[in-house]
Coordinates of C-alpha atoms in Angstrom, one line a residue:
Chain P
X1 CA 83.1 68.4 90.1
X2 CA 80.0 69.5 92.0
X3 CA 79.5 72.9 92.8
X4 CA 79.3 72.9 96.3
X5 CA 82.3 70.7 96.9
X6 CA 84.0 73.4 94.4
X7 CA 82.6 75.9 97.2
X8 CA 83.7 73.3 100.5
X9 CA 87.3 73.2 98.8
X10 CA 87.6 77.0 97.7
X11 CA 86.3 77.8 101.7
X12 CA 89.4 75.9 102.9
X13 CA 91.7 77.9 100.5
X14 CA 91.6 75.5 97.5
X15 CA 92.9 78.1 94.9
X16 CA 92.2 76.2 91.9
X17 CA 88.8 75.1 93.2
X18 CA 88.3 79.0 93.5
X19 CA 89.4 79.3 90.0
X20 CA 87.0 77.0 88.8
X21 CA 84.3 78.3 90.4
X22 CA 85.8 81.9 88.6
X23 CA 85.4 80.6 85.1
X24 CA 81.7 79.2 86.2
X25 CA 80.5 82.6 87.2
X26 CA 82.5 85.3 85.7
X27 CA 80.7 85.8 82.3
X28 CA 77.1 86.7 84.8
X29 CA 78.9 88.8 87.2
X30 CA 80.9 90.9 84.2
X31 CA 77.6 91.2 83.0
X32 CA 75.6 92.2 85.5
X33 CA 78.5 94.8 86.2
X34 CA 78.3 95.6 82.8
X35 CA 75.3 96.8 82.7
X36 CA 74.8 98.6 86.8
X37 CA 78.3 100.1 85.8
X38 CA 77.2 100.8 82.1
X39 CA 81.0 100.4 80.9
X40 CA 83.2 97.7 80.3
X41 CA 86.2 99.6 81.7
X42 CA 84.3 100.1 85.3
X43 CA 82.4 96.8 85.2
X44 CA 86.0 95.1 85.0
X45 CA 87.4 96.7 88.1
X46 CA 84.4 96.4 90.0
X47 CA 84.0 92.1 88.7
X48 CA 88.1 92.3 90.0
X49 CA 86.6 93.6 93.3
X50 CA 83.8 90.9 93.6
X51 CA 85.8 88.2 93.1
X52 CA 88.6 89.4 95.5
X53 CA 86.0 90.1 98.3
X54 CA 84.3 86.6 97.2
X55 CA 87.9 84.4 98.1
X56 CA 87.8 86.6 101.3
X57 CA 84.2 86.0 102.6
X58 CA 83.6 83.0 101.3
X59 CA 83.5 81.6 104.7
X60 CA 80.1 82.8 105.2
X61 CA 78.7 81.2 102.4
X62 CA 76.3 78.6 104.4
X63 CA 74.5 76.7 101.4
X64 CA 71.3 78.3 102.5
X65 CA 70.2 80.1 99.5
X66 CA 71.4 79.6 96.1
X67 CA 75.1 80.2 95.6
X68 CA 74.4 82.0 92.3
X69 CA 71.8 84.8 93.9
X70 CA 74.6 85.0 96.9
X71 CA 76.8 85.8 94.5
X72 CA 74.4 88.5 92.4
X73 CA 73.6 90.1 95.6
X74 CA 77.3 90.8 96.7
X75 CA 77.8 91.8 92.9
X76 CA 75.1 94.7 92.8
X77 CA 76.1 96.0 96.6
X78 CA 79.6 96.4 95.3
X79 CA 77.9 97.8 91.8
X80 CA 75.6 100.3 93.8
X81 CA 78.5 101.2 96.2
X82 CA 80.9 102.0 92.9
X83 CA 77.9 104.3 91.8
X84 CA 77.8 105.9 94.9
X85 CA 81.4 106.7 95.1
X86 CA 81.3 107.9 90.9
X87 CA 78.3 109.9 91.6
X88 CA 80.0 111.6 94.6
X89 CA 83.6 112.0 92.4
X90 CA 80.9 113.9 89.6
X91 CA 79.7 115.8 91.8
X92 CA 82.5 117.1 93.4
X93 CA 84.4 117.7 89.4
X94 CA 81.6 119.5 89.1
X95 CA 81.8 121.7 92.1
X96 CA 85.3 122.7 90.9
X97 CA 85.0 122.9 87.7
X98 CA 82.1 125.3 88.9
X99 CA 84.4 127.5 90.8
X100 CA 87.6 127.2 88.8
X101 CA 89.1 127.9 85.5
X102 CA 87.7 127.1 82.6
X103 CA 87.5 123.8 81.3
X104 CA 89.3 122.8 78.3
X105 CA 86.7 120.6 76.5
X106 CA 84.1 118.4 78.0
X107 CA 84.2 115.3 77.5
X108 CA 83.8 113.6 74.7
X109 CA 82.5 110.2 73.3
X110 CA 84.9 109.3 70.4
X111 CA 82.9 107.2 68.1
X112 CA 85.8 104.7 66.4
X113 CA 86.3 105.1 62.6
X114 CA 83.4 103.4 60.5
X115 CA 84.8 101.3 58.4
X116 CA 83.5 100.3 55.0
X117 CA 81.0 97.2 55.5
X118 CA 79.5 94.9 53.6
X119 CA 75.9 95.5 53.2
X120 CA 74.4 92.8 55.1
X121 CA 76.7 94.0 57.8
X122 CA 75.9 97.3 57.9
X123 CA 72.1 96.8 58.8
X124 CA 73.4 94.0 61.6
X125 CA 75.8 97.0 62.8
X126 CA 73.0 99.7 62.9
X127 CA 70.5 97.4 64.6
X128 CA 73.5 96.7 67.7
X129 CA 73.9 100.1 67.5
X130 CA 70.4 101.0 68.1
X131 CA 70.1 98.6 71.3
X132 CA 73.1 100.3 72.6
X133 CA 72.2 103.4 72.9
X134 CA 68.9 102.1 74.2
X135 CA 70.3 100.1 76.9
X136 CA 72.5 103.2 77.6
X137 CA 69.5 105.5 78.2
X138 CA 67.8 103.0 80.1
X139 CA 67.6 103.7 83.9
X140 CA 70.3 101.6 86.0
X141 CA 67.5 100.1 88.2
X142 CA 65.8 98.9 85.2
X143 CA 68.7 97.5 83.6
X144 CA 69.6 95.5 86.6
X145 CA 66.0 93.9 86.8
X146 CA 66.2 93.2 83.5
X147 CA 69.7 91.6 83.5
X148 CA 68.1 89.1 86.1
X149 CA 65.3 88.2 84.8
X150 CA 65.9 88.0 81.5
X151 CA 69.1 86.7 80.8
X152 CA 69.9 85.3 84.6
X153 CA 66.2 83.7 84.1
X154 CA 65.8 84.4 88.4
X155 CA 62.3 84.4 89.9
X156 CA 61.4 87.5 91.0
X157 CA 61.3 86.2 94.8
X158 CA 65.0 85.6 93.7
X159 CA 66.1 89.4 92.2
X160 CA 63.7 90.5 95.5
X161 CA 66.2 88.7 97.5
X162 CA 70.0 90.1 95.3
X163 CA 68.3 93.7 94.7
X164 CA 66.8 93.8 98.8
X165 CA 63.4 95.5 97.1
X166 CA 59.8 93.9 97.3
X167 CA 58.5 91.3 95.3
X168 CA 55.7 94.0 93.6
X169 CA 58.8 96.6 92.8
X170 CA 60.4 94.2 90.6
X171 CA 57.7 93.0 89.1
X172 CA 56.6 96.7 88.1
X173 CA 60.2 97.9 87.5
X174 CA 60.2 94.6 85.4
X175 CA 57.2 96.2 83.2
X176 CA 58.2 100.1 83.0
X177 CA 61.6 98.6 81.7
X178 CA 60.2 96.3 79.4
X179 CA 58.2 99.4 78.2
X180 CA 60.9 101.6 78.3
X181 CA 62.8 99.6 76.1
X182 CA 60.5 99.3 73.4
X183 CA 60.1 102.8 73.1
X184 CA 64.1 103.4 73.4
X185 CA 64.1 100.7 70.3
X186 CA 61.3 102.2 68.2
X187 CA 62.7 105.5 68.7
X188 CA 66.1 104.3 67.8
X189 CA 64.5 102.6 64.3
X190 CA 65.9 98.9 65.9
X191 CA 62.7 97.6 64.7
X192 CA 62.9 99.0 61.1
X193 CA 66.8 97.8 61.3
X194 CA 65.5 94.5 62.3
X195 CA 62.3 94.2 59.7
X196 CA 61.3 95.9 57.0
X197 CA 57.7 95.5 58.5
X198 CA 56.8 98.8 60.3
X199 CA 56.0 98.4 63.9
X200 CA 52.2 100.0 64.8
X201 CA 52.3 103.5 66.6
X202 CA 52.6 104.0 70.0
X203 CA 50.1 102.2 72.0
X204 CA 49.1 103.8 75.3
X205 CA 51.0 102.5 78.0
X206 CA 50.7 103.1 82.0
Chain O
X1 CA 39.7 94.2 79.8
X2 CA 41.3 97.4 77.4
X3 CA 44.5 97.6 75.7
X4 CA 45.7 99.4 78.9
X5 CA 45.2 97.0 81.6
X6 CA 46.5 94.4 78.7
X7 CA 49.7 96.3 78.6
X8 CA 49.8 96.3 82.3
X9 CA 49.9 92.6 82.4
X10 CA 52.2 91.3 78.9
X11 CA 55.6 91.3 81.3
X12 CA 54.6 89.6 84.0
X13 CA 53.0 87.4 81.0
X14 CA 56.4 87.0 79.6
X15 CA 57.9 85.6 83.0
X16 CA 55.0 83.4 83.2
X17 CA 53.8 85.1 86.6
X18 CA 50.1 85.3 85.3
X19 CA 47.6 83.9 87.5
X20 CA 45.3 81.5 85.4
X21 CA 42.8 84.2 85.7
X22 CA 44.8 86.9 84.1
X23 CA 46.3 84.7 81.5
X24 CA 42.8 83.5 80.5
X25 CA 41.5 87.3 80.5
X26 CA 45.0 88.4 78.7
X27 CA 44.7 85.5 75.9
X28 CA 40.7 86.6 75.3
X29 CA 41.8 89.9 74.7
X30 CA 45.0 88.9 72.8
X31 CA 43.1 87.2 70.7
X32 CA 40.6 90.0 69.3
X33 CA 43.3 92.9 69.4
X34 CA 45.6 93.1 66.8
X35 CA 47.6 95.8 68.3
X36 CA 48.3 94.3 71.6
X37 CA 49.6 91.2 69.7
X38 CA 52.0 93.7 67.8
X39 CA 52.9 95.5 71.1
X40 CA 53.5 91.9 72.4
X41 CA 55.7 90.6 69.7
X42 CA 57.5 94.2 70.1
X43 CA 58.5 93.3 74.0
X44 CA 59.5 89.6 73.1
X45 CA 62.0 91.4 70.3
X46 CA 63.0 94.1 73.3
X47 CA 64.0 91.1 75.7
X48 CA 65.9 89.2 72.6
X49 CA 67.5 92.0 71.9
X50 CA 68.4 92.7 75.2
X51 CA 69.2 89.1 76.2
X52 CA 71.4 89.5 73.0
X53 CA 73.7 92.0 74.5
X54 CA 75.7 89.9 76.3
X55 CA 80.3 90.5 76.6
X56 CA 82.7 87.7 77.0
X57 CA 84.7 88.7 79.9
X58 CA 87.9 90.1 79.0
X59 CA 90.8 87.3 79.8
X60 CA 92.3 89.6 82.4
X61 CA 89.6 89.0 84.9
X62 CA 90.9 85.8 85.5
X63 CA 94.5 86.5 85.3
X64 CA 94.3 89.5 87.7
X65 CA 92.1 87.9 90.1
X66 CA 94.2 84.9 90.4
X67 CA 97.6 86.4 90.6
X68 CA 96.3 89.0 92.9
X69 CA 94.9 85.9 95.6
X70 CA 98.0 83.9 94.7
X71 CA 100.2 87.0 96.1
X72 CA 97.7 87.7 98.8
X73 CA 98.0 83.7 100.2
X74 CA 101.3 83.7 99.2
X75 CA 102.0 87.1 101.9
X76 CA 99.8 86.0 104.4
X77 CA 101.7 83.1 104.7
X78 CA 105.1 84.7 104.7
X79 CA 103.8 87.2 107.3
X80 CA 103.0 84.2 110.0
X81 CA 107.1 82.9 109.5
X82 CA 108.2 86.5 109.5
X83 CA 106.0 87.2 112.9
X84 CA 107.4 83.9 114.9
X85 CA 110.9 85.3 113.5
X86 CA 110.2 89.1 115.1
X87 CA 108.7 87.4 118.3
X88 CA 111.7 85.3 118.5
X89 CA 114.3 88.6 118.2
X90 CA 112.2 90.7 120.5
X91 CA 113.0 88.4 123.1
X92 CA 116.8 88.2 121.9
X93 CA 118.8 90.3 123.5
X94 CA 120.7 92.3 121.0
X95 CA 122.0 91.4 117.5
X96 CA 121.0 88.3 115.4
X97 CA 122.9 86.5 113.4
X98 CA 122.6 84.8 110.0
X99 CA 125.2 82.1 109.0
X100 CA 125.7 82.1 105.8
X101 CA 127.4 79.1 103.8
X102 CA 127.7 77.7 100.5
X103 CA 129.7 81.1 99.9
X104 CA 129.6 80.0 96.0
X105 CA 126.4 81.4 95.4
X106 CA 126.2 84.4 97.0
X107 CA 128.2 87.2 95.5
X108 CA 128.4 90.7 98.1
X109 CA 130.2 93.9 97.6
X110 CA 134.3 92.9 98.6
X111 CA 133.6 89.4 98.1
X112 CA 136.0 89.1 95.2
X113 CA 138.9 90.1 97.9
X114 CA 138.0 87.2 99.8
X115 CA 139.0 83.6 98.3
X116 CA 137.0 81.3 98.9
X117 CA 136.2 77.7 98.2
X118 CA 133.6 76.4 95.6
X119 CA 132.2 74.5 98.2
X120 CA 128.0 72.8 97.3
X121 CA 125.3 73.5 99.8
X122 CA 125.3 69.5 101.2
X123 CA 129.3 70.2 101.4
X124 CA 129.0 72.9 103.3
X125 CA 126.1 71.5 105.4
X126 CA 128.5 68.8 106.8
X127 CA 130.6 71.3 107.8
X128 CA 128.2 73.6 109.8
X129 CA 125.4 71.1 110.5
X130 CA 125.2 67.7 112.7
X131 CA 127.2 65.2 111.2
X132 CA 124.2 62.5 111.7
X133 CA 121.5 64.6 110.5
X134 CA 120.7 63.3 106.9
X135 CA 118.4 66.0 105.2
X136 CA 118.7 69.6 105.7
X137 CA 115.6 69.4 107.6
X138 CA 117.0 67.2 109.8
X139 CA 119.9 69.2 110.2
X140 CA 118.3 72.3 111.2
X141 CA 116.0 70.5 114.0
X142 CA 119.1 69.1 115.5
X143 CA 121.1 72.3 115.5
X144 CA 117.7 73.8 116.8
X145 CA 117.9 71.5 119.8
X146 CA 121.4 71.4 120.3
X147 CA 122.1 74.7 120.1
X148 CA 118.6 76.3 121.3
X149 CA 119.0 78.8 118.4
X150 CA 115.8 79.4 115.8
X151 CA 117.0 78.0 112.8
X152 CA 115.4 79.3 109.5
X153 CA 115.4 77.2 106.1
X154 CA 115.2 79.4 103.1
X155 CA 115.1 78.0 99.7
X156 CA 115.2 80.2 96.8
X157 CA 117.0 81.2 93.5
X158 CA 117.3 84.7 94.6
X159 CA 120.5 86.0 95.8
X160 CA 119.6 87.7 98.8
X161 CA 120.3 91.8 97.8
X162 CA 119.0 92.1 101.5
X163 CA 122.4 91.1 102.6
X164 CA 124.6 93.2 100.8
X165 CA 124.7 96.5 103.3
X166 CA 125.6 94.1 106.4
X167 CA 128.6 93.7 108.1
X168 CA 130.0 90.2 108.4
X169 CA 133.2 88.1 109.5
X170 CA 134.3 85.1 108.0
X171 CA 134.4 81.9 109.8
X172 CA 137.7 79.5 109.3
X173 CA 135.1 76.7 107.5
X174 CA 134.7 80.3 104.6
X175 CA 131.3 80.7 105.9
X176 CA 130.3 84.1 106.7
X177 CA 128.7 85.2 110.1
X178 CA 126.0 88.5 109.4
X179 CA 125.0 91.0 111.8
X180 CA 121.9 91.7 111.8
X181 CA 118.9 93.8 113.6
X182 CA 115.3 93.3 112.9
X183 CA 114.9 95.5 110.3
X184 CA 118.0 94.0 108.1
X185 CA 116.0 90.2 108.6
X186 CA 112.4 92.1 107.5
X187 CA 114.1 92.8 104.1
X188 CA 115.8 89.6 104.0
X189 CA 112.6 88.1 104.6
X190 CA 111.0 90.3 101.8
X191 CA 113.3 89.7 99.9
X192 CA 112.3 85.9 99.2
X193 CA 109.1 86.4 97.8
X194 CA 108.4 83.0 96.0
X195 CA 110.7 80.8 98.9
X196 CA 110.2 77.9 100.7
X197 CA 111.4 78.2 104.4
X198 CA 111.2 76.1 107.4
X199 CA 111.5 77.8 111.1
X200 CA 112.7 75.4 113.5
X201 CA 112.1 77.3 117.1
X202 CA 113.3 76.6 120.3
X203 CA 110.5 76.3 123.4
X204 CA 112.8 79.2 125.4
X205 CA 114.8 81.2 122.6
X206 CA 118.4 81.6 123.9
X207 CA 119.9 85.4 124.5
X208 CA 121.6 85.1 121.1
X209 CA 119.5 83.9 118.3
X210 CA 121.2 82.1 115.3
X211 CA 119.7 81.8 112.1
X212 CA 121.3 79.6 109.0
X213 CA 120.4 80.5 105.7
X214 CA 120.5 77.7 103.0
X215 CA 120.4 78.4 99.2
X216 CA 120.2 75.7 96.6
X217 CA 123.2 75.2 94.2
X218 CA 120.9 76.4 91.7
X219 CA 121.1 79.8 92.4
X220 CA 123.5 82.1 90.5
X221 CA 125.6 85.1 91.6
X222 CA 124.4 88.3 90.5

């Protein structure tokens, strides 16, 4: 079935047309929330959230943009207002943990258990590993932006449009993150995990 | 153009967002500058790797979202019966009424004192209902006119617990007649979560308002 008559019968309250319409999107709005949010934990309560607030104000959908960036843009509000309310919620733990007690123990990343691994599996391991900490140190802006145009494939009129920024931001947001994330890789040895072929030094870059 | 203003221009390059003029001056210095073809390749890798990153979403996306909207449609149409019931009772006077047959499959504290007869839902029907009526639907929109009572059709396999704390005489046919105020017919109606009802109004609801309460012979005492 088409899209849009998916969309016409999920307007009118066609459940299973909604669900279809679900399974089309979900793996690009997880994502996207996946990496605003930066954890899978958050980016599945706040995916749960855009697809609850999607059956409710489907209505408004007109068919005049692309159902896809309508959907991308009500994804990252509802990803920018879940930072908003985490950054607050920080904030304030940290206020009282300021003016009360002591705190037991920070908190702390528990790395699981390495197991033994084959060899060839042990370089693919480090070489995920090193783009996850990269994409972790990577600015939320820029990960969004990247998100969209690299694996969403949007023009940037398009990401303009979901993100509400101009055309020239996401085109230079677009090239500091690309930058960025070349250093975060080189730094992290991804490259020398990837090759055995060293990459040149650092080149100058704006 | 220098390595800089090269560097300036590779990602919009890799989007293809180059005007032909800075494409043509980006490939003529590409093509003497062996480190900006290296610093190239690098951001091609950075995007694969990145594009690379990509999570299945976990199974209970779906399965939460769904259930959640099934509930949610589920309520919302629950809540429009339940409100033409309240309307209804506001304008009733005092006490509704719930008759309650087909005494087989309903089990209530004290009901073991009473004997009763094992009597089917369409037996029972006959006796309460309008003898020509020939579906439970039927039935109901006669009594409805006849008797300018709300009648309310509720199908379910759940034994009403909502019943259990009212008061109720029985009738000579072994039905039983419940007492009941609007907050005893909210939890009755809350109590059927997954049933299918009909509501058969009157135009002008009459003082008293009757409702009759039909359970499947499926269901099974508690």
């Amino acid at each position: 079935m088409q899209q849009e008559e998916l969309i016409r019968r999920a307007q009118s309250g066609d459940e299973h047309a909604f669900e279809q319409l679900l399974l089309a999107h979900q793996k690009s709005v997880y994502n996207l929330c996946l990496r605003m949010t930066g954890n899978p934990d958050d980016a599945l309560d706040v995916s749960q959230e855009v697809f609850l607030r999607l059956w409710r104000s489907l209505g408004q959908y007109q068919f005049d943009a692309a159902f896809s960036t309508w959907l991308f843009r009500l994804t990252s509000n509802l990803c920018i207002d879940f930072l908003r309310t985490r950054k607050r919620k920080a904030h304030l733990s940290l206020t009282v943990m300021q003016s009360g007690e002591t705190e037991e123990t920070g908190e702390e990343y528990s790395v699981p258990d390495a197991a033994p691994l084959p060899e060839e599996q042990v370089l693919h391991a480090e070489k995920k590993q090193a783009v996850e900490r990269a994409m972790a140190s990577l600015p939320e802006d820029y990960r969004a932006v990247m998100q969209l145009r690299v694996v969403e494939e949007l023009s940037y009129e398009q990401i303009a449009e979901v993100l509400q920024i101009r055309i020239g931001t996401v085109k230079s947001r677009l090239a500091r993150a690309r930058m960025q994330l070349r250093k975060l890789l080189l730094d992290g040895n991804f490259f020398d995990a990837a090759s055995s072929e060293r990459m040149p030094e650092e080149v100058h870059v704006p | 153009m220098n390595c800089e203003q090269a560097a300036e221009l590779m990602s919009a390059m890799l989007d293809g967002e180059l005007t032909p003029q800075e494409q043509q001056a980006l490939s003529a210095h590409l093509a003497q500058c062996e480190q900006c073809r290296a610093l190239l390749e690098a951001l091609r890798a950075a995007d694969a790797a990145f594009k690379n990153e990509q999570s299945e979403p976990p199974a209970c996306l779906r399965e939460h979202v769904m259930a959640q909207i099934h509930r949610q449609s589920a309520q919302s149409k629950r809540r429009s019966v339940r409100n033409r019931v309240l309307g209804a009772l506001a304008v009733a006077a005092a006490a509704a009424f719930i008759l309650l047959s087909a005494l087989d499959v309903i089990h209530l504290p004290g009901m073991n004192e009473v004997s009763h007869a094992s009597v089917s839902v369409g037996q029972s029907m006959q006796d309460m209902l309008p003898q020509t009526a020939q579906t439970p639907e039927e039935a109901a929109q006669q009594l409805c006119r006849q008797s300018d009572c709300t009648v309310l059709l509720l199908y379910s396999d759940t034994v009403p617990q909502a019943l259990s704390a009212l008061s109720y005489e029985t009738r000579a046919d072994g039905s039983r007649l419940f007492c009941t105020d609007e907050a005893a017919l909210e939890r009755l109606l809350s109590a059927f979560d997954e049933a299918a009802w009909q509501l058969f109004a009157p135009e002008q609801p009459a003082q008293q308002t009757l409702y009759v309460l039909l359970l499947p012979a499926s269901a099974q005492p508690n």
